[in-house]
PDB file of C-alpha atoms in Angstrom:
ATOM      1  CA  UNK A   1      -9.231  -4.702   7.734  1.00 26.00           C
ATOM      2  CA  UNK A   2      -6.998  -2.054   9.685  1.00 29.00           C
ATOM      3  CA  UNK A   3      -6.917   1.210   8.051  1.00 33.00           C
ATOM      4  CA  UNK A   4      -3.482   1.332   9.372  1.00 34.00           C
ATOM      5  CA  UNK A   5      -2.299  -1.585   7.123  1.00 34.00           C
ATOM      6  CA  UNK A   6      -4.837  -0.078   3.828  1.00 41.00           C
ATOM      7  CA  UNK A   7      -2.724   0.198   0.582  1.00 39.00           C
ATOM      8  CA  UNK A   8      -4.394   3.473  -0.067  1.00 49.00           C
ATOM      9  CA  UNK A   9      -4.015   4.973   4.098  1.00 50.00           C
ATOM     10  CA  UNK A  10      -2.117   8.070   4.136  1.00 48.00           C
ATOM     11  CA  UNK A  11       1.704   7.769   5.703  1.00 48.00           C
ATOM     12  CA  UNK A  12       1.698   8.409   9.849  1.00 44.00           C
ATOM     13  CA  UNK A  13       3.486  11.619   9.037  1.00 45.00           C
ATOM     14  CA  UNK A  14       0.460  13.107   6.904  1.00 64.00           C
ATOM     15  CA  UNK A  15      -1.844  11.628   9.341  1.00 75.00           C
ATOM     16  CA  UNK A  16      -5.000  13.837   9.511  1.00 96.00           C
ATOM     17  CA  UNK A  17      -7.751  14.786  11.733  1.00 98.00           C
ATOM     18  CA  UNK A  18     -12.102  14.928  10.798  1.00 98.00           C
ATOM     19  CA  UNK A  19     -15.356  15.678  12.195  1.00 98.00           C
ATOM     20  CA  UNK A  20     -18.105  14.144  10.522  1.00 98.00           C
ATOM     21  CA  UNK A  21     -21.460  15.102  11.654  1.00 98.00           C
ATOM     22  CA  UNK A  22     -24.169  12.671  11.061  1.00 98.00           C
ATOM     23  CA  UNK A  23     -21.605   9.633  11.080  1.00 98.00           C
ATOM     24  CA  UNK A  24     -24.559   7.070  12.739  1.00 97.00           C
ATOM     25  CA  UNK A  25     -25.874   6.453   9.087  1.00 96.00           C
ATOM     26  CA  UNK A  26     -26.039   6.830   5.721  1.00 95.00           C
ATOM     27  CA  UNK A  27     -23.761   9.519   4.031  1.00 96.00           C
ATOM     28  CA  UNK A  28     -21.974  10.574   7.220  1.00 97.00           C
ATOM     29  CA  UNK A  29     -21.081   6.670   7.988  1.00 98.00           C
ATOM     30  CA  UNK A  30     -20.238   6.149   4.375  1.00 98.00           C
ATOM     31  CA  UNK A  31     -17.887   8.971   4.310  1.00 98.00           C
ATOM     32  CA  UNK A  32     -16.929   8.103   7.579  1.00 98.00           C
ATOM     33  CA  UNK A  33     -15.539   4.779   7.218  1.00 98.00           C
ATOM     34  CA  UNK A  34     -14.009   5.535   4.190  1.00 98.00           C
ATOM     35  CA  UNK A  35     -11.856   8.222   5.590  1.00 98.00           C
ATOM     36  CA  UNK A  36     -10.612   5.915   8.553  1.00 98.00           C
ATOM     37  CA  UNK A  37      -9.863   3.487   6.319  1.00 98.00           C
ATOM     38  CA  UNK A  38      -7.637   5.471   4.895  1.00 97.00           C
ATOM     39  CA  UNK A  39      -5.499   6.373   7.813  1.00 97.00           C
ATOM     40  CA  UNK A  40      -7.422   9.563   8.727  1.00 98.00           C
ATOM     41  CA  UNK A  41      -8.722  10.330  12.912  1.00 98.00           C
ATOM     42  CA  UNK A  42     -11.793  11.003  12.983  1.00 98.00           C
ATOM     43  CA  UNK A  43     -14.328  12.419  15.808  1.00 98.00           C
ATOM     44  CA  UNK A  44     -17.900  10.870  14.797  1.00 98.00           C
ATOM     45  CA  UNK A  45     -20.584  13.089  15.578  1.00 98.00           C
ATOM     46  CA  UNK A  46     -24.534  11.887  15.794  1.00 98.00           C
ATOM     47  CA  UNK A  47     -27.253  12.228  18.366  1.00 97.00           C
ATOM     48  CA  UNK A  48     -27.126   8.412  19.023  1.00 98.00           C
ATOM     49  CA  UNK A  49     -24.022   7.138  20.668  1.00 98.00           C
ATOM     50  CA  UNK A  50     -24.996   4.009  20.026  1.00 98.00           C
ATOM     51  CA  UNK A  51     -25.300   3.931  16.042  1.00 98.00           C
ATOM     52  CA  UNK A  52     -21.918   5.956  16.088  1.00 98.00           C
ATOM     53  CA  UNK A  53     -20.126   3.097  18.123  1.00 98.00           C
ATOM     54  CA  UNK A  54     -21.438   0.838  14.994  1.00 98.00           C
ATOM     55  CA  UNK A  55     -19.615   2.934  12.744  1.00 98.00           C
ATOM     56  CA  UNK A  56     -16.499   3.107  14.384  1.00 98.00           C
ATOM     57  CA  UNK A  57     -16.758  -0.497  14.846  1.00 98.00           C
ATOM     58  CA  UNK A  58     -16.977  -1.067  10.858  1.00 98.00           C
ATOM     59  CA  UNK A  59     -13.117  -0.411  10.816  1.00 98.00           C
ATOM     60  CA  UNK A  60     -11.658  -2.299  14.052  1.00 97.00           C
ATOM     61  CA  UNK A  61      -8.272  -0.152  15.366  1.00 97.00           C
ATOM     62  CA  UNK A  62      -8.559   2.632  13.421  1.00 98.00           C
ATOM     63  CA  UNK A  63      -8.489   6.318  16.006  1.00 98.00           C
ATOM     64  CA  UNK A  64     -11.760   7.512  16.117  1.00 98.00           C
ATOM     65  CA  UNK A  65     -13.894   9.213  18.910  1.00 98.00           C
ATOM     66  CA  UNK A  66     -17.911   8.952  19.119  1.00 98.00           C
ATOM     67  CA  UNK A  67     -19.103  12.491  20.277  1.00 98.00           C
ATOM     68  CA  UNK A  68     -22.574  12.467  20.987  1.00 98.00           C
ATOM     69  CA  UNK A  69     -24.137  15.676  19.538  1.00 98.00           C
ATOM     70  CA  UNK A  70     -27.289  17.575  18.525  1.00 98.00           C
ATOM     71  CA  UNK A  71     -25.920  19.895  16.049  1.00 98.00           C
ATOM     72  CA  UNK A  72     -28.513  22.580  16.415  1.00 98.00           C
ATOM     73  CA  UNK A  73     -27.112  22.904  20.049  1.00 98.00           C
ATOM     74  CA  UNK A  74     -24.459  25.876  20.579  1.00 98.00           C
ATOM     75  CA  UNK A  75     -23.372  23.910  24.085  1.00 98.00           C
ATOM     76  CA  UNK A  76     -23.222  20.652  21.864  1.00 98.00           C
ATOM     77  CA  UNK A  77     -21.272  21.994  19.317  1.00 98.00           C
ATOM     78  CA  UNK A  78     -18.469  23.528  21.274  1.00 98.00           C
ATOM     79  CA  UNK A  79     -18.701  20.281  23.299  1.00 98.00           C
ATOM     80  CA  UNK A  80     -17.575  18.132  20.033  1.00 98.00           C
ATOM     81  CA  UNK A  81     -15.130  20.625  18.732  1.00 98.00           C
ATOM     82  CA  UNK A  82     -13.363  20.839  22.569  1.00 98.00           C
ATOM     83  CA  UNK A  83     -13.505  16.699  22.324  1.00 98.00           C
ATOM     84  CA  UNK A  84     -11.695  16.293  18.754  1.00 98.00           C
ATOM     85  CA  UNK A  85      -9.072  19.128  20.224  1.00 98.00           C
ATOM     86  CA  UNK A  86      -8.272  17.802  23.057  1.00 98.00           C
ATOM     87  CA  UNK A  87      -8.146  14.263  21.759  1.00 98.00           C
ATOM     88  CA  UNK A  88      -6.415  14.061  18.580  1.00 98.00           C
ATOM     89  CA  UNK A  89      -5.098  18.070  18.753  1.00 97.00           C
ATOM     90  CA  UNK A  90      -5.638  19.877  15.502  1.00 97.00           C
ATOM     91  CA  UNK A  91      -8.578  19.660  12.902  1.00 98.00           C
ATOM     92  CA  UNK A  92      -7.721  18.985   9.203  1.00 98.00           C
ATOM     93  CA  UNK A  93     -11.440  18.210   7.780  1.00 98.00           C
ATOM     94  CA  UNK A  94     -14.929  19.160   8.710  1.00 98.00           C
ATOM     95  CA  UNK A  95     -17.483  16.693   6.832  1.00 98.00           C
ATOM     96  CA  UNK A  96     -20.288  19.424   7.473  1.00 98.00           C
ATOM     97  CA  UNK A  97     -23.087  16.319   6.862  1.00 97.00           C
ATOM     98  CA  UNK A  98     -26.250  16.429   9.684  1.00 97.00           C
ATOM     99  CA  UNK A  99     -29.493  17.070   8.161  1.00 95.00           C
ATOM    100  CA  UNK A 100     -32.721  15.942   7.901  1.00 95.00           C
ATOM    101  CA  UNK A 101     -35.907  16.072   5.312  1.00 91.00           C
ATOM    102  CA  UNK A 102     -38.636  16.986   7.219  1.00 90.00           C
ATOM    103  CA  UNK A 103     -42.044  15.418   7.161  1.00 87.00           C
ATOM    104  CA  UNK A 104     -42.228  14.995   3.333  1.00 77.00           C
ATOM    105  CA  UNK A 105     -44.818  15.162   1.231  1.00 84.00           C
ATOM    106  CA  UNK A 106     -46.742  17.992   3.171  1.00 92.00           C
ATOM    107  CA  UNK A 107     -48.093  20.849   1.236  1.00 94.00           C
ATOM    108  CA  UNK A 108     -46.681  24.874   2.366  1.00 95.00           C
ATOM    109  CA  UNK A 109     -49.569  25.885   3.394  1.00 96.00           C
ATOM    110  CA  UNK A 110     -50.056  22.721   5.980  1.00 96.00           C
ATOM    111  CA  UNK A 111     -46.392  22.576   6.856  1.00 96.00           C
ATOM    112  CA  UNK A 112     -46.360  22.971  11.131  1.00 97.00           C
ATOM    113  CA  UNK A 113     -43.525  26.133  11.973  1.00 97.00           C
ATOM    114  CA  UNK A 114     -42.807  23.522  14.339  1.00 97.00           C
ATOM    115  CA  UNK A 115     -41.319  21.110  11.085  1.00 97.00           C
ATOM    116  CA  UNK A 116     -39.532  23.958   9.232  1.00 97.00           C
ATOM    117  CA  UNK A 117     -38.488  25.626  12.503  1.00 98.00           C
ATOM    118  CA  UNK A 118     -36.720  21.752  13.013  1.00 97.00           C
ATOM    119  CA  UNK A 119     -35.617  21.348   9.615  1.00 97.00           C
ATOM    120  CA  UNK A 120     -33.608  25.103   9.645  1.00 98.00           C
ATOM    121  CA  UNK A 121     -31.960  24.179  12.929  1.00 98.00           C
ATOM    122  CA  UNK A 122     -30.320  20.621  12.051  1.00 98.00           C
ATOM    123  CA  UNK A 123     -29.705  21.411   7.893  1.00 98.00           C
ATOM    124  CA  UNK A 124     -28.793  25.183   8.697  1.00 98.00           C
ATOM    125  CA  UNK A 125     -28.234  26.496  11.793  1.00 98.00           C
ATOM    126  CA  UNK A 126     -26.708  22.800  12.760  1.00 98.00           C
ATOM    127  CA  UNK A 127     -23.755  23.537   9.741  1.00 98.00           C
ATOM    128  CA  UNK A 128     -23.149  26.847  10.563  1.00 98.00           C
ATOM    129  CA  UNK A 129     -22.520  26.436  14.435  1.00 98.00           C
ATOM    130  CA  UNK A 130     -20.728  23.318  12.855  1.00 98.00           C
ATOM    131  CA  UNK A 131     -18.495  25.702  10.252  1.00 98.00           C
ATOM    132  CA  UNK A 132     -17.910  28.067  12.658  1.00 98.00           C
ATOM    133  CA  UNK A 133     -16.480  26.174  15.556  1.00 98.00           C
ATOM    134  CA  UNK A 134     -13.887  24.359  13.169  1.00 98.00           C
ATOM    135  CA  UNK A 135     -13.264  27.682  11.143  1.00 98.00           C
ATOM    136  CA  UNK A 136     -12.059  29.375  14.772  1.00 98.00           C
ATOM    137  CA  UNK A 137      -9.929  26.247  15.251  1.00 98.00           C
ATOM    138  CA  UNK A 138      -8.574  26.359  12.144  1.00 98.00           C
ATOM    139  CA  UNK A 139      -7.529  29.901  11.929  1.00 98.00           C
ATOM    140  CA  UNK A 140      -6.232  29.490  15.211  1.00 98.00           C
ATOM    141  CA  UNK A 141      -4.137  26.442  15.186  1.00 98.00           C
ATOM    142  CA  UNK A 142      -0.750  25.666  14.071  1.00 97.00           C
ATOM    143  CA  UNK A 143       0.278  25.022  11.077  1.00 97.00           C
ATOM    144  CA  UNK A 144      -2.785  27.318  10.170  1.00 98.00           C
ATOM    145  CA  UNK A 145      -5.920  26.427   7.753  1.00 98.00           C
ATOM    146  CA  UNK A 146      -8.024  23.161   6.757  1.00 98.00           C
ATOM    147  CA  UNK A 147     -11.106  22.198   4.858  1.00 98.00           C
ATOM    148  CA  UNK A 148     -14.511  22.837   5.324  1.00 98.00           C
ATOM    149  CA  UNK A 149     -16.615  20.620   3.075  1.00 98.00           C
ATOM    150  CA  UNK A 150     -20.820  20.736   3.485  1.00 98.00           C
ATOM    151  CA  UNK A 151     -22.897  18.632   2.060  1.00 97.00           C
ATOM    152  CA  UNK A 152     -25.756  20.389   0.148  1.00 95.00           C
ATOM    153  CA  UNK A 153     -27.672  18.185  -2.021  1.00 93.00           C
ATOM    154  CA  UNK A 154     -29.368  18.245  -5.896  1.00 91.00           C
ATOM    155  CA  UNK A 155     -32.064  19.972  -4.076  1.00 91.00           C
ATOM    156  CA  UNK A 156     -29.475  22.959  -3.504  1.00 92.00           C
ATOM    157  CA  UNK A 157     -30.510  23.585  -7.021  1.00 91.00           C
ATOM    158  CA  UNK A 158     -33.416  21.927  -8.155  1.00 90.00           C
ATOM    159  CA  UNK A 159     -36.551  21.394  -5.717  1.00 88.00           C
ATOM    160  CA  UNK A 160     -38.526  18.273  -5.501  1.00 88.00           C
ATOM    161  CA  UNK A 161     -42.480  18.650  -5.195  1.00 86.00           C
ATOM    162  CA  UNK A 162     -43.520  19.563  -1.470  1.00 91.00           C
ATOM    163  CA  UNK A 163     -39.888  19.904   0.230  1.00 92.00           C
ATOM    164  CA  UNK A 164     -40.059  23.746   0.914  1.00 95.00           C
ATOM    165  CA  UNK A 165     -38.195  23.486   3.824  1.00 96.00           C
ATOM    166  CA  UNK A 166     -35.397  21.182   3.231  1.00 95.00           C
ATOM    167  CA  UNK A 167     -34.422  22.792  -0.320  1.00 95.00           C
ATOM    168  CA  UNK A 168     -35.100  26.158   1.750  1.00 97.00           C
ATOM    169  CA  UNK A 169     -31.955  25.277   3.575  1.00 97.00           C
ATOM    170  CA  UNK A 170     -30.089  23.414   1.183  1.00 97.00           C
ATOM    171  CA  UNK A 171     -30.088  26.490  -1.071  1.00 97.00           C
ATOM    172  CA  UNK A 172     -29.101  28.404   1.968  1.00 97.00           C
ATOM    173  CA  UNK A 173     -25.959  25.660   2.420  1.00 98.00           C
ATOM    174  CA  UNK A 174     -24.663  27.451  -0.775  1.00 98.00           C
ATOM    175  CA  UNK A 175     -24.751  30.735   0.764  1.00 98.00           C
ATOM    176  CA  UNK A 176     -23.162  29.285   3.439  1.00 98.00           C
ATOM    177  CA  UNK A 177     -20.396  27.600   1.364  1.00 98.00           C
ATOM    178  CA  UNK A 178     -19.681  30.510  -0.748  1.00 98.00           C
ATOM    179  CA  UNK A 179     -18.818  32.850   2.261  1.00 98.00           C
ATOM    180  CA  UNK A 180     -16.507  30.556   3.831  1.00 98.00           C
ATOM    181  CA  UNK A 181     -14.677  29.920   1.362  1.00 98.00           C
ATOM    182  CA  UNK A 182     -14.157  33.535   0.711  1.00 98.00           C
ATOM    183  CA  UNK A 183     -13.621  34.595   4.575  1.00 98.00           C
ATOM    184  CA  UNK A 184     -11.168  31.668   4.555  1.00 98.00           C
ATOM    185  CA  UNK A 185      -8.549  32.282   2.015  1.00 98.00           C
ATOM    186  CA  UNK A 186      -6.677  34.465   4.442  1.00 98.00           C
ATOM    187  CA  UNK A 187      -6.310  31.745   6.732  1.00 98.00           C
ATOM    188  CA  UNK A 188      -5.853  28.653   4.116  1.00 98.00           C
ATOM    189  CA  UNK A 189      -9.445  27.755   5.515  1.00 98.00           C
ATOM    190  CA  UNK A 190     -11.042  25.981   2.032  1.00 98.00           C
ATOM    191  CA  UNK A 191     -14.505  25.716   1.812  1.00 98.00           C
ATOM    192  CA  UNK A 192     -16.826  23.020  -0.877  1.00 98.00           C
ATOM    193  CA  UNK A 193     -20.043  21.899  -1.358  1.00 98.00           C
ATOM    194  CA  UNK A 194     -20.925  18.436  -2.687  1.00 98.00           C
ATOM    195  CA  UNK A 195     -24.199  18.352  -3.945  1.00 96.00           C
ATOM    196  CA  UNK A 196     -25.616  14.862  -3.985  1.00 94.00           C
ATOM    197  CA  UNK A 197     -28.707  12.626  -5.769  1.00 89.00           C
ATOM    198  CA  UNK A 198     -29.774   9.344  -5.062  1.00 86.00           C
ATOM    199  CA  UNK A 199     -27.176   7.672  -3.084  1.00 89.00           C
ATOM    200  CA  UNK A 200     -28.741   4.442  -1.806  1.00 83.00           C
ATOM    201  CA  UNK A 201     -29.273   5.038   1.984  1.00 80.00           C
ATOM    202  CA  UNK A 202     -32.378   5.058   4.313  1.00 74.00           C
ATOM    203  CA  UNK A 203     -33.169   8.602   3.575  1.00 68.00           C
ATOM    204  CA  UNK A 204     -33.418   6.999  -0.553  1.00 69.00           C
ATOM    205  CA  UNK A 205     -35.366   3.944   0.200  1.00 74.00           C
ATOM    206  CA  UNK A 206     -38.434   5.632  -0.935  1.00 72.00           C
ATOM    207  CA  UNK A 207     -36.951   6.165  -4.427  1.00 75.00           C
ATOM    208  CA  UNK A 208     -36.678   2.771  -5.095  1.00 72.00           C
ATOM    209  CA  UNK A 209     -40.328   1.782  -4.677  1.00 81.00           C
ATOM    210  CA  UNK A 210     -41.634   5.617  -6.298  1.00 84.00           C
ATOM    211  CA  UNK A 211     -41.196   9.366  -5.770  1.00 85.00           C
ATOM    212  CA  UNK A 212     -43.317  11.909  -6.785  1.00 86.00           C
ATOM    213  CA  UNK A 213     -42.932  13.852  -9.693  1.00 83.00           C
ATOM    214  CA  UNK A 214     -42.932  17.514 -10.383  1.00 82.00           C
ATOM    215  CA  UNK A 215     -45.696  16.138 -13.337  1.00 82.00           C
ATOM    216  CA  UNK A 216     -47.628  14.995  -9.983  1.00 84.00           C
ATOM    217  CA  UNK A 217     -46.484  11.093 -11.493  1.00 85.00           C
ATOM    218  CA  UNK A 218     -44.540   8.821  -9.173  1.00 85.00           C
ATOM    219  CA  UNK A 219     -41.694   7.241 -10.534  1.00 87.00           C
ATOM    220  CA  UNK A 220     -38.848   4.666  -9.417  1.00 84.00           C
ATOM    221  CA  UNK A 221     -35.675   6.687  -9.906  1.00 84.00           C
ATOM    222  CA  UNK A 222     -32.309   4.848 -10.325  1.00 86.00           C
ATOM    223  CA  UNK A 223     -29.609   5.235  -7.338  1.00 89.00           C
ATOM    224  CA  UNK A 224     -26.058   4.667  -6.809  1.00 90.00           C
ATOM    225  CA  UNK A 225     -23.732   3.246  -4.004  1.00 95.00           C
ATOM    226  CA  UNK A 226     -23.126   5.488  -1.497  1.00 95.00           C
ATOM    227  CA  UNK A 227     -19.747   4.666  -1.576  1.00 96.00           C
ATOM    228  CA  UNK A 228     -18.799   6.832  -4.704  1.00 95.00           C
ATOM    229  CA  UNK A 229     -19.940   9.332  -3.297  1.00 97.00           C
ATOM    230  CA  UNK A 230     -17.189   8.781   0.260  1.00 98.00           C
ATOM    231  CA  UNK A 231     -14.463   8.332  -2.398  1.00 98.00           C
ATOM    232  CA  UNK A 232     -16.048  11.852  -4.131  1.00 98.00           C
ATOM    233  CA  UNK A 233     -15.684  13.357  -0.288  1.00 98.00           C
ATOM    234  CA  UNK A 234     -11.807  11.824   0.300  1.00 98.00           C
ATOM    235  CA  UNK A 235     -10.955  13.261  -3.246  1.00 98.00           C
ATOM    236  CA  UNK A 236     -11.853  16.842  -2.489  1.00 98.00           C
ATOM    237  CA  UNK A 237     -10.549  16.427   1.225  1.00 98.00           C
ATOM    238  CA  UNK A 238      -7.074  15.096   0.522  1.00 98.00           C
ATOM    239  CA  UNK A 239      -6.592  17.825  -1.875  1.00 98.00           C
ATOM    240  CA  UNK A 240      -3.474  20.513  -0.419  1.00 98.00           C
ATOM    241  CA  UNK A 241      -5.084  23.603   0.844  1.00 98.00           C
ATOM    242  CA  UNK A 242      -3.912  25.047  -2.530  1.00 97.00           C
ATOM    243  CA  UNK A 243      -6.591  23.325  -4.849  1.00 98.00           C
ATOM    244  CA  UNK A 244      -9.861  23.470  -3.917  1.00 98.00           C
ATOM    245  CA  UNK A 245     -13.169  21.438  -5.488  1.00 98.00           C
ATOM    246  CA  UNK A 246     -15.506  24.488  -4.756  1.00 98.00           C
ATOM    247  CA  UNK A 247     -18.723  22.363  -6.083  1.00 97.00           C
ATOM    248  CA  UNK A 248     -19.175  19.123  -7.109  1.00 97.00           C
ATOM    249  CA  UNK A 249     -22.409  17.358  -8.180  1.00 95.00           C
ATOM    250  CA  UNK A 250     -22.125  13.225  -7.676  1.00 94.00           C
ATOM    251  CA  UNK A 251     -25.588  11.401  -8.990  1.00 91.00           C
ATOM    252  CA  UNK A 252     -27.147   8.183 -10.498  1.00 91.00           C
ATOM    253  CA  UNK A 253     -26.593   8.535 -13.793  1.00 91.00           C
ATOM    254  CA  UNK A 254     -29.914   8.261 -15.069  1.00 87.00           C
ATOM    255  CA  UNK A 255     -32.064   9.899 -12.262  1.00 87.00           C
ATOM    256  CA  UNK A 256     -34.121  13.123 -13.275  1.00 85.00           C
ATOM    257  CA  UNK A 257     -31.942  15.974 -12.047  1.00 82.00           C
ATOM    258  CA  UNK A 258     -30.689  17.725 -15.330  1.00 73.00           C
ATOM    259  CA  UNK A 259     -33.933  18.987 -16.945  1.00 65.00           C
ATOM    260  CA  UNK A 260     -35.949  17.692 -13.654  1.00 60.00           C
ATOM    261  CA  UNK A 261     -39.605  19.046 -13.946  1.00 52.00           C
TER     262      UNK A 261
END
């Protein structure tokens, strides 16, 4: 289906302009594919041009651009943001997604610097270069402002057993969130955070077959289509600069987040 022709695609005059890091797989595809088939441009951003094409591909005629990108590279960055400028002309939406877990499962004291010095780049360093770039472009374009929305995670809050370096940074992402949207608001620059648990992607699989516990159990926990959670994303992006959704938590219903450990 064209996302032109979608019942619920936005009118050519309110036509809008993304980035979505991480749009190869999972989340960042999800979120992705939703927004394009809604009548939004959007600049895909991944480290595999080839997984990005896929995506794009997923909604045939819709205007996107595949921007290959390592997000904890500065020359990368600028690269991506100079691409969705020059192609489409204005940003309306960053989708601040890229991340990774780490090698889970490891212990602090055995964790390499080399894994947490990889995990900070892409989960932190990654969104900020990210935030930054489209926060100059926004406060520097015409008509002035956008949105700025990161994806944290439930472990932004609550840790799971051996993940010191992921929740390190996810916590950090509310930090991160917090001050933009503040340093925004004189420039209609509106910063979120969705915080998300268990949507079924690759990063999830493991959850179906068992995750450990904070009780040192493993346990199947329940997960949900990954699709709520685009139509969560849309919601707080299509918002006017006005309203903001500052956090929001999307979850399967029955996974052990509230009272987790």
């Amino acid at each position: 289906m064209n996302a032109l022709n979608d019942s619920n695609a936005l009118p050519a005059s309110q036509a809008r302009i993304a980035v979505v890091t991480g749009a190869g797989s999972g989340i960042g595809r999800a979120v992705a594919v939703e927004l394009l088939r809604t009548g939004w441009s959007v600049a895909l951003a991944g480290r595999k041009p080839e997984t990005l094409e896929e995506t794009a591909a997923l909604v045939p005629g819709a205007p996107s651009l595949v921007v290959r990108t390592d997000v904890s590279r500065p020359a990368d960055v600028a690269a991506l943001f100079d691409a969705a400028r020059e192609h489409f002309g204005r940003l309306d939406l960053l989708f601040n997604n890229a991340g990774t877990f780490g090698p889970g499962g490891v212990p602090v004291e055995e964790l390499p610097y080399e894994a947490w010095l990889h995990v900070v780049n892409t989960n932190l360093n990654g969104a900020f270069l990210c935030a930054q770039a489209a926060y100059r472009q926004m406060k520097e374009q015409d008509p002035q402002g956008g949105r700025i929305i990161n994806n944290g995670s439930i472990s932004a809050h609550t840790p799971r057993p051996l993940s010191v370096a992921y929740t390190t940074t996810k916590h950090a992402l509310t930090g991160l969130t917090k001050s933009l949207s503040l340093d925004g608001r004189p420039y209609r620059i509106a910063c979120g955070q969705i915080d998300i648990g268990n949507a079924a992607t690759d990063m999830t699989e493991r959850m179906r077959t068992g995750a450990l516990q904070a009780n040192g159990e493993t346990a199947v926990e329940p997960v949900m289509d990954v699709v709520d959670v685009a139509r969560t994303v849309r919601h707080m992006a299509e918002l006017p600069l006005e309203a903001n959704v500052q956090f929001a938590t999307v979850l399967a219903t029955a996974m052990p987040y509230v009272g987790r450990g």
